[in-house]
C-alpha cells in the first residue's frame, strides 16, 4: 500500500473484503474515525487520498449489502470522504538525550559487545556531553570492530580534531577518504585540516576533487576561496565567492 511510512502503528488500513475488480473494501484505524470507521473502496495502485467512501459505517454497509441481495454498489464516493482524511497525523519521535543513548546502548552491548554501531552511538553521546576521552575510546572500538567502514574513521577524526589532536585526526580523515574517495564531505573536512597545516596544494586538490564530484559543494568552494586569498589569487577568490553567493541564495 502506498502509505506514508511515518504513520503510527497499528497499521491504519484494515482490509475486510476482496472485490471482483481486485480492489478491496477497507476500514481505517485512527482516532479521527470515532467509534467506527467508514468503509472505503481501496485500490492498491492508487493513494489513500483517492479511496472514496462506500458507507459511513459497517452497519450501513451491511444494510446496503442485504438490500442489494449481496451485490451492493462498492464504488467509493470521494465527495463524501476519502481514507487519507481519517489517518492520524504521524507522531514525531522525541529525540533521545545523550544520557538516554548511553543507557540504551549499554544494554545493547551487554547482549552484543561487538555491535559497532552501538559503540559509535556512545561515542557521539559522549562527545555531546563533552567527554572526548570516552568518546575516543568508544569510536576506536567501533573502528576495531568494523575497520572497513569509512564513517567510523571519519567520526574518529572529528573527535580527535575537536580535542586538538590534529595530526591524528588527519590520519583518520585520510583513512576515511581512502575507503570512500568519492565522499565530498570527507574530502572537504580533510581539505580544511590540511589548510590549517598550511598544506595548500593537497588542500586545494581535495577541494577540486569535491567540486568535480559535486559542482554545488558549497564547503569546497569556501575552503578553496580561502586558499586563493592566502595565495593572493584575488581573481579566483572572487569567482569562488560569486559561486558561494549563488549557492547560498539557492539554499534560502
PDB file of C-alpha atoms in Angstrom:
ATOM      1  CA  UNK A   1       0.000   0.000   0.000  1.00  0.00           C
ATOM      2  CA  UNK A   2       1.217   3.479  -0.870  1.00  0.00           C
ATOM      3  CA  UNK A   3       1.079   4.889   2.637  1.00  0.00           C
ATOM      4  CA  UNK A   4       3.491   7.244   4.371  1.00  0.00           C
ATOM      5  CA  UNK A   5       5.960   5.138   6.335  1.00  0.00           C
ATOM      6  CA  UNK A   6       5.703   7.574   9.218  1.00  0.00           C
ATOM      7  CA  UNK A   7       2.120   6.607  10.059  1.00  0.00           C
ATOM      8  CA  UNK A   8       1.837   5.293  13.611  1.00  0.00           C
ATOM      9  CA  UNK A   9       1.140   1.682  14.492  1.00  0.00           C
ATOM     10  CA  UNK A  10      -1.180  -0.168  14.425  1.00  0.00           C
ATOM     11  CA  UNK A  11      -1.312  -0.131  10.656  1.00  0.00           C
ATOM     12  CA  UNK A  12      -4.110   2.277   9.696  1.00  0.00           C
ATOM     13  CA  UNK A  13      -5.613   0.220   6.841  1.00  0.00           C
ATOM     14  CA  UNK A  14      -7.678  -2.869   7.645  1.00  0.00           C
ATOM     15  CA  UNK A  15      -8.936  -4.792   4.569  1.00  0.00           C
ATOM     16  CA  UNK A  16     -12.015  -6.951   5.114  1.00  0.00           C
ATOM     17  CA  UNK A  17     -13.431  -7.782   1.680  1.00  0.00           C
ATOM     18  CA  UNK A  18     -11.991  -8.518  -1.781  1.00  0.00           C
ATOM     19  CA  UNK A  19     -13.881  -7.253  -4.825  1.00  0.00           C
ATOM     20  CA  UNK A  20     -14.078  -8.841  -8.302  1.00  0.00           C
ATOM     21  CA  UNK A  21     -12.026  -5.980  -9.789  1.00  0.00           C
ATOM     22  CA  UNK A  22      -9.107  -6.742  -7.414  1.00  0.00           C
ATOM     23  CA  UNK A  23      -9.934  -3.759  -5.237  1.00  0.00           C
ATOM     24  CA  UNK A  24     -10.661  -4.088  -1.525  1.00  0.00           C
ATOM     25  CA  UNK A  25     -13.098  -2.725   0.974  1.00  0.00           C
ATOM     26  CA  UNK A  26     -11.225  -1.404   3.968  1.00  0.00           C
ATOM     27  CA  UNK A  27     -11.619   0.194   7.362  1.00  0.00           C
ATOM     28  CA  UNK A  28      -9.264   2.859   8.693  1.00  0.00           C
ATOM     29  CA  UNK A  29      -7.800   2.673  12.184  1.00  0.00           C
ATOM     30  CA  UNK A  30      -7.295   6.017  13.901  1.00  0.00           C
ATOM     31  CA  UNK A  31      -8.724   8.476  16.391  1.00  0.00           C
ATOM     32  CA  UNK A  32     -10.422  10.525  13.652  1.00  0.00           C
ATOM     33  CA  UNK A  33     -12.874   7.738  12.787  1.00  0.00           C
ATOM     34  CA  UNK A  34     -14.564   7.871  16.180  1.00  0.00           C
ATOM     35  CA  UNK A  35     -16.269   4.696  17.402  1.00  0.00           C
ATOM     36  CA  UNK A  36     -16.486   3.071  13.980  1.00  0.00           C
ATOM     37  CA  UNK A  37     -14.644   3.504  10.705  1.00  0.00           C
ATOM     38  CA  UNK A  38     -16.392   4.257   7.427  1.00  0.00           C
ATOM     39  CA  UNK A  39     -15.998   1.724   4.627  1.00  0.00           C
ATOM     40  CA  UNK A  40     -13.703   2.746   1.764  1.00  0.00           C
ATOM     41  CA  UNK A  41     -13.087   1.384  -1.727  1.00  0.00           C
ATOM     42  CA  UNK A  42      -9.318   0.802  -1.911  1.00  0.00           C
ATOM     43  CA  UNK A  43      -7.127   0.184  -4.928  1.00  0.00           C
ATOM     44  CA  UNK A  44      -3.511  -0.796  -4.243  1.00  0.00           C
ATOM     45  CA  UNK A  45      -2.356   1.140  -7.313  1.00  0.00           C
ATOM     46  CA  UNK A  46      -3.774   4.423  -6.004  1.00  0.00           C
ATOM     47  CA  UNK A  47      -3.075   6.550  -2.971  1.00  0.00           C
ATOM     48  CA  UNK A  48      -5.493   6.601   0.003  1.00  0.00           C
ATOM     49  CA  UNK A  49      -6.373  10.174  -0.950  1.00  0.00           C
ATOM     50  CA  UNK A  50      -8.415   8.664  -3.816  1.00  0.00           C
ATOM     51  CA  UNK A  51     -10.116   5.858  -1.864  1.00  0.00           C
ATOM     52  CA  UNK A  52     -13.693   7.087  -1.749  1.00  0.00           C
ATOM     53  CA  UNK A  53     -16.242   6.320   0.956  1.00  0.00           C
ATOM     54  CA  UNK A  54     -18.659   3.471   0.253  1.00  0.00           C
ATOM     55  CA  UNK A  55     -20.586   3.667   3.520  1.00  0.00           C
ATOM     56  CA  UNK A  56     -20.362   5.817   6.665  1.00  0.00           C
ATOM     57  CA  UNK A  57     -20.012   2.721   8.867  1.00  0.00           C
ATOM     58  CA  UNK A  58     -20.153  -1.076   8.689  1.00  0.00           C
ATOM     59  CA  UNK A  59     -23.761  -1.298   9.867  1.00  0.00           C
ATOM     60  CA  UNK A  60     -24.846   0.914   6.989  1.00  0.00           C
ATOM     61  CA  UNK A  61     -22.768  -1.186   4.592  1.00  0.00           C
ATOM     62  CA  UNK A  62     -24.450  -4.389   5.811  1.00  0.00           C
ATOM     63  CA  UNK A  63     -27.815  -2.777   5.160  1.00  0.00           C
ATOM     64  CA  UNK A  64     -26.666  -1.923   1.618  1.00  0.00           C
ATOM     65  CA  UNK A  65     -25.449  -5.497   1.188  1.00  0.00           C
ATOM     66  CA  UNK A  66     -28.760  -7.024   2.242  1.00  0.00           C
ATOM     67  CA  UNK A  67     -30.857  -4.594   0.246  1.00  0.00           C
ATOM     68  CA  UNK A  68     -28.829  -5.391  -2.896  1.00  0.00           C
ATOM     69  CA  UNK A  69     -29.015  -9.153  -2.197  1.00  0.00           C
ATOM     70  CA  UNK A  70     -25.254  -9.444  -1.879  1.00  0.00           C
ATOM     71  CA  UNK A  71     -24.282  -7.088  -4.677  1.00  0.00           C
ATOM     72  CA  UNK A  72     -24.096  -3.574  -3.194  1.00  0.00           C
ATOM     73  CA  UNK A  73     -22.640  -0.620  -5.065  1.00  0.00           C
ATOM     74  CA  UNK A  74     -18.994  -0.518  -3.987  1.00  0.00           C
ATOM     75  CA  UNK A  75     -17.708   2.439  -5.985  1.00  0.00           C
ATOM     76  CA  UNK A  76     -16.376   4.922  -3.444  1.00  0.00           C
ATOM     77  CA  UNK A  77     -17.652   8.486  -3.372  1.00  0.00           C
ATOM     78  CA  UNK A  78     -14.698  10.828  -2.918  1.00  0.00           C
ATOM     79  CA  UNK A  79     -17.002  13.785  -2.291  1.00  0.00           C
ATOM     80  CA  UNK A  80     -18.293  12.037   0.828  1.00  0.00           C
ATOM     81  CA  UNK A  81     -14.762  11.479   2.077  1.00  0.00           C
ATOM     82  CA  UNK A  82     -11.533   9.616   1.397  1.00  0.00           C
ATOM     83  CA  UNK A  83      -9.475   7.261   3.529  1.00  0.00           C
ATOM     84  CA  UNK A  84      -6.492   9.580   3.996  1.00  0.00           C
ATOM     85  CA  UNK A  85      -8.698  12.131   5.781  1.00  0.00           C
ATOM     86  CA  UNK A  86      -9.104   9.663   8.633  1.00  0.00           C
ATOM     87  CA  UNK A  87      -5.422   8.841   9.203  1.00  0.00           C
ATOM     88  CA  UNK A  88      -3.915  10.129  12.413  1.00  0.00           C
ATOM     89  CA  UNK A  89      -1.091  12.611  11.998  1.00  0.00           C
ATOM     90  CA  UNK A  90       2.338  10.967  12.333  1.00  0.00           C
ATOM     91  CA  UNK A  91       3.794  11.484  15.782  1.00  0.00           C
ATOM     92  CA  UNK A  92       7.355  12.684  15.793  1.00  0.00           C
ATOM     93  CA  UNK A  93       9.569  10.546  17.943  1.00  0.00           C
ATOM     94  CA  UNK A  94      11.183  12.538  20.737  1.00  0.00           C
ATOM     95  CA  UNK A  95      14.903  12.889  20.234  1.00  0.00           C
ATOM     96  CA  UNK A  96      16.966  10.897  22.695  1.00  0.00           C
ATOM     97  CA  UNK A  97      19.241  12.747  25.064  1.00  0.00           C
ATOM     98  CA  UNK A  98      22.906  11.706  25.223  1.00  0.00           C
ATOM     99  CA  UNK A  99      22.280  10.120  28.623  1.00  0.00           C
ATOM    100  CA  UNK A 100      19.371   8.090  27.237  1.00  0.00           C
ATOM    101  CA  UNK A 101      21.539   6.951  24.323  1.00  0.00           C
ATOM    102  CA  UNK A 102      24.228   5.790  26.741  1.00  0.00           C
ATOM    103  CA  UNK A 103      21.678   3.883  28.817  1.00  0.00           C
ATOM    104  CA  UNK A 104      20.144   2.200  25.767  1.00  0.00           C
ATOM    105  CA  UNK A 105      23.439   1.255  24.158  1.00  0.00           C
ATOM    106  CA  UNK A 106      24.805  -0.078  27.436  1.00  0.00           C
ATOM    107  CA  UNK A 107      22.000  -2.652  27.406  1.00  0.00           C
ATOM    108  CA  UNK A 108      22.642  -3.418  23.735  1.00  0.00           C
ATOM    109  CA  UNK A 109      26.335  -4.010  24.347  1.00  0.00           C
ATOM    110  CA  UNK A 110      25.608  -6.264  27.303  1.00  0.00           C
ATOM    111  CA  UNK A 111      23.856  -8.588  24.867  1.00  0.00           C
ATOM    112  CA  UNK A 112      26.214  -7.977  21.935  1.00  0.00           C
ATOM    113  CA  UNK A 113      29.539  -6.346  22.852  1.00  0.00           C
ATOM    114  CA  UNK A 114      30.647  -6.434  19.203  1.00  0.00           C
ATOM    115  CA  UNK A 115      27.896  -4.103  17.978  1.00  0.00           C
ATOM    116  CA  UNK A 116      29.981  -1.486  16.135  1.00  0.00           C
ATOM    117  CA  UNK A 117      27.126   0.959  15.568  1.00  0.00           C
ATOM    118  CA  UNK A 118      26.264   0.966  19.273  1.00  0.00           C
ATOM    119  CA  UNK A 119      29.861   1.933  20.072  1.00  0.00           C
ATOM    120  CA  UNK A 120      29.568   4.743  17.504  1.00  0.00           C
ATOM    121  CA  UNK A 121      26.339   5.958  19.136  1.00  0.00           C
ATOM    122  CA  UNK A 122      28.073   6.007  22.502  1.00  0.00           C
ATOM    123  CA  UNK A 123      30.983   7.952  21.033  1.00  0.00           C
ATOM    124  CA  UNK A 124      28.594  10.583  19.714  1.00  0.00           C
ATOM    125  CA  UNK A 125      26.760  10.765  23.037  1.00  0.00           C
ATOM    126  CA  UNK A 126      29.999  11.162  24.994  1.00  0.00           C
ATOM    127  CA  UNK A 127      31.121  13.864  22.538  1.00  0.00           C
ATOM    128  CA  UNK A 128      27.853  15.745  23.015  1.00  0.00           C
ATOM    129  CA  UNK A 129      28.429  15.592  26.777  1.00  0.00           C
ATOM    130  CA  UNK A 130      31.925  16.998  26.321  1.00  0.00           C
ATOM    131  CA  UNK A 131      33.621  13.750  27.343  1.00  0.00           C
ATOM    132  CA  UNK A 132      36.069  13.399  24.462  1.00  0.00           C
ATOM    133  CA  UNK A 133      38.194  10.800  26.220  1.00  0.00           C
ATOM    134  CA  UNK A 134      35.373   8.250  26.464  1.00  0.00           C
ATOM    135  CA  UNK A 135      34.145   9.294  23.018  1.00  0.00           C
ATOM    136  CA  UNK A 136      37.556   8.378  21.607  1.00  0.00           C
ATOM    137  CA  UNK A 137      37.536   5.006  23.387  1.00  0.00           C
ATOM    138  CA  UNK A 138      34.080   4.172  22.020  1.00  0.00           C
ATOM    139  CA  UNK A 139      34.749   5.185  18.421  1.00  0.00           C
ATOM    140  CA  UNK A 140      38.088   3.369  18.490  1.00  0.00           C
ATOM    141  CA  UNK A 141      36.174   0.231  19.447  1.00  0.00           C
ATOM    142  CA  UNK A 142      33.799   0.750  16.518  1.00  0.00           C
ATOM    143  CA  UNK A 143      36.791   1.113  14.186  1.00  0.00           C
ATOM    144  CA  UNK A 144      38.344  -2.027  15.651  1.00  0.00           C
ATOM    145  CA  UNK A 145      35.140  -3.990  15.024  1.00  0.00           C
ATOM    146  CA  UNK A 146      34.425  -2.617  11.557  1.00  0.00           C
ATOM    147  CA  UNK A 147      37.558  -1.068  10.139  1.00  0.00           C
ATOM    148  CA  UNK A 148      36.231  -1.106   6.590  1.00  0.00           C
ATOM    149  CA  UNK A 149      33.524   1.435   7.340  1.00  0.00           C
ATOM    150  CA  UNK A 150      34.869   4.893   6.392  1.00  0.00           C
ATOM    151  CA  UNK A 151      32.240   6.625   8.519  1.00  0.00           C
ATOM    152  CA  UNK A 152      33.712   5.332  11.769  1.00  0.00           C
ATOM    153  CA  UNK A 153      37.180   6.535  10.768  1.00  0.00           C
ATOM    154  CA  UNK A 154      35.693   9.915   9.873  1.00  0.00           C
ATOM    155  CA  UNK A 155      33.944  10.238  13.253  1.00  0.00           C
ATOM    156  CA  UNK A 156      37.185   9.251  14.972  1.00  0.00           C
ATOM    157  CA  UNK A 157      38.856  12.067  13.060  1.00  0.00           C
ATOM    158  CA  UNK A 158      36.138  14.501  14.133  1.00  0.00           C
ATOM    159  CA  UNK A 159      36.600  13.584  17.790  1.00  0.00           C
ATOM    160  CA  UNK A 160      40.381  13.899  17.543  1.00  0.00           C
ATOM    161  CA  UNK A 161      40.028  17.213  15.716  1.00  0.00           C
ATOM    162  CA  UNK A 162      37.709  18.579  18.387  1.00  0.00           C
ATOM    163  CA  UNK A 163      40.209  17.501  21.026  1.00  0.00           C
ATOM    164  CA  UNK A 164      43.061  19.329  19.308  1.00  0.00           C
ATOM    165  CA  UNK A 165      44.793  16.151  18.127  1.00  0.00           C
ATOM    166  CA  UNK A 166      45.058  17.468  14.602  1.00  0.00           C
ATOM    167  CA  UNK A 167      47.728  15.186  13.171  1.00  0.00           C
ATOM    168  CA  UNK A 168      45.995  12.084  14.486  1.00  0.00           C
ATOM    169  CA  UNK A 169      42.724  13.456  13.105  1.00  0.00           C
ATOM    170  CA  UNK A 170      44.326  13.847   9.687  1.00  0.00           C
ATOM    171  CA  UNK A 171      45.331  10.178   9.707  1.00  0.00           C
ATOM    172  CA  UNK A 172      41.710   9.178  10.377  1.00  0.00           C
ATOM    173  CA  UNK A 173      40.452  11.524   7.663  1.00  0.00           C
ATOM    174  CA  UNK A 174      42.994  10.001   5.275  1.00  0.00           C
ATOM    175  CA  UNK A 175      41.661   6.534   6.022  1.00  0.00           C
ATOM    176  CA  UNK A 176      38.054   7.640   5.536  1.00  0.00           C
ATOM    177  CA  UNK A 177      38.884   9.220   2.170  1.00  0.00           C
ATOM    178  CA  UNK A 178      40.898   6.194   1.065  1.00  0.00           C
ATOM    179  CA  UNK A 179      37.962   3.920   1.868  1.00  0.00           C
ATOM    180  CA  UNK A 180      35.453   6.237   0.194  1.00  0.00           C
ATOM    181  CA  UNK A 181      37.277   8.609  -2.176  1.00  0.00           C
ATOM    182  CA  UNK A 182      34.048   9.980  -3.649  1.00  0.00           C
ATOM    183  CA  UNK A 183      32.579  11.362  -0.424  1.00  0.00           C
ATOM    184  CA  UNK A 184      32.694  15.135  -0.812  1.00  0.00           C
ATOM    185  CA  UNK A 185      32.237  15.824   2.899  1.00  0.00           C
ATOM    186  CA  UNK A 186      35.190  13.643   3.860  1.00  0.00           C
ATOM    187  CA  UNK A 187      37.256  15.415   1.215  1.00  0.00           C
ATOM    188  CA  UNK A 188      36.248  18.850   2.477  1.00  0.00           C
ATOM    189  CA  UNK A 189      36.974  18.016   6.107  1.00  0.00           C
ATOM    190  CA  UNK A 190      40.418  16.763   5.158  1.00  0.00           C
ATOM    191  CA  UNK A 191      40.934  19.849   2.987  1.00  0.00           C
ATOM    192  CA  UNK A 192      40.049  22.089   5.916  1.00  0.00           C
ATOM    193  CA  UNK A 193      42.538  20.378   8.196  1.00  0.00           C
ATOM    194  CA  UNK A 194      45.255  20.404   5.533  1.00  0.00           C
ATOM    195  CA  UNK A 195      44.609  24.131   5.155  1.00  0.00           C
ATOM    196  CA  UNK A 196      45.219  24.537   8.904  1.00  0.00           C
ATOM    197  CA  UNK A 197      48.597  22.846   8.415  1.00  0.00           C
ATOM    198  CA  UNK A 198      49.295  25.254   5.538  1.00  0.00           C
ATOM    199  CA  UNK A 199      49.429  22.304   3.139  1.00  0.00           C
ATOM    200  CA  UNK A 200      47.753  24.334   0.430  1.00  0.00           C
ATOM    201  CA  UNK A 201      48.399  22.132  -2.602  1.00  0.00           C
ATOM    202  CA  UNK A 202      46.833  18.920  -1.215  1.00  0.00           C
ATOM    203  CA  UNK A 203      44.073  21.008   0.359  1.00  0.00           C
ATOM    204  CA  UNK A 204      43.105  22.612  -2.940  1.00  0.00           C
ATOM    205  CA  UNK A 205      43.360  19.206  -4.635  1.00  0.00           C
ATOM    206  CA  UNK A 206      40.724  17.870  -2.230  1.00  0.00           C
ATOM    207  CA  UNK A 207      38.515  20.901  -2.898  1.00  0.00           C
ATOM    208  CA  UNK A 208      38.843  20.474  -6.644  1.00  0.00           C
ATOM    209  CA  UNK A 209      38.007  16.786  -6.376  1.00  0.00           C
ATOM    210  CA  UNK A 210      34.919  17.544  -4.267  1.00  0.00           C
ATOM    211  CA  UNK A 211      33.753  20.142  -6.811  1.00  0.00           C
ATOM    212  CA  UNK A 212      34.407  17.702  -9.627  1.00  0.00           C
ATOM    213  CA  UNK A 213      32.131  15.214  -7.863  1.00  0.00           C
ATOM    214  CA  UNK A 214      29.529  17.829  -6.911  1.00  0.00           C
ATOM    215  CA  UNK A 215      29.537  21.209  -8.638  1.00  0.00           C
ATOM    216  CA  UNK A 216      27.292  22.549  -5.865  1.00  0.00           C
ATOM    217  CA  UNK A 217      29.609  21.611  -2.991  1.00  0.00           C
ATOM    218  CA  UNK A 218      29.461  24.855  -1.017  1.00  0.00           C
ATOM    219  CA  UNK A 219      32.038  23.877   1.600  1.00  0.00           C
ATOM    220  CA  UNK A 220      34.638  23.064  -1.062  1.00  0.00           C
ATOM    221  CA  UNK A 221      34.234  26.491  -2.660  1.00  0.00           C
ATOM    222  CA  UNK A 222      34.528  28.210   0.722  1.00  0.00           C
ATOM    223  CA  UNK A 223      37.771  26.435   1.604  1.00  0.00           C
ATOM    224  CA  UNK A 224      39.188  26.942  -1.877  1.00  0.00           C
ATOM    225  CA  UNK A 225      38.342  30.646  -1.785  1.00  0.00           C
ATOM    226  CA  UNK A 226      40.307  30.996   1.470  1.00  0.00           C
ATOM    227  CA  UNK A 227      43.271  29.233  -0.135  1.00  0.00           C
ATOM    228  CA  UNK A 228      43.151  31.530  -3.158  1.00  0.00           C
ATOM    229  CA  UNK A 229      43.047  34.574  -0.881  1.00  0.00           C
ATOM    230  CA  UNK A 230      46.021  33.310   1.106  1.00  0.00           C
ATOM    231  CA  UNK A 231      47.926  32.811  -2.132  1.00  0.00           C
ATOM    232  CA  UNK A 232      46.986  36.290  -3.326  1.00  0.00           C
ATOM    233  CA  UNK A 233      44.917  34.931  -6.217  1.00  0.00           C
ATOM    234  CA  UNK A 234      42.176  37.527  -5.832  1.00  0.00           C
ATOM    235  CA  UNK A 235      40.506  36.939  -9.216  1.00  0.00           C
ATOM    236  CA  UNK A 236      39.962  33.257  -8.499  1.00  0.00           C
ATOM    237  CA  UNK A 237      38.861  34.025  -4.947  1.00  0.00           C
ATOM    238  CA  UNK A 238      36.263  36.476  -6.275  1.00  0.00           C
ATOM    239  CA  UNK A 239      34.981  33.895  -8.754  1.00  0.00           C
ATOM    240  CA  UNK A 240      34.554  31.357  -5.962  1.00  0.00           C
ATOM    241  CA  UNK A 241      32.822  33.992  -3.824  1.00  0.00           C
ATOM    242  CA  UNK A 242      30.326  34.598  -6.629  1.00  0.00           C
ATOM    243  CA  UNK A 243      29.569  30.871  -6.758  1.00  0.00           C
ATOM    244  CA  UNK A 244      29.252  30.777  -2.963  1.00  0.00           C
ATOM    245  CA  UNK A 245      26.755  33.659  -3.019  1.00  0.00           C
ATOM    246  CA  UNK A 246      24.741  31.932  -5.734  1.00  0.00           C
ATOM    247  CA  UNK A 247      24.645  28.610  -3.859  1.00  0.00           C
ATOM    248  CA  UNK A 248      23.653  30.302  -0.598  1.00  0.00           C
ATOM    249  CA  UNK A 249      20.810  32.112  -2.374  1.00  0.00           C
ATOM    250  CA  UNK A 250      19.596  28.772  -3.731  1.00  0.00           C
ATOM    251  CA  UNK A 251      19.599  27.336  -0.199  1.00  0.00           C
ATOM    252  CA  UNK A 252      17.496  30.270   1.006  1.00  0.00           C
TER     253      UNK A 252
END
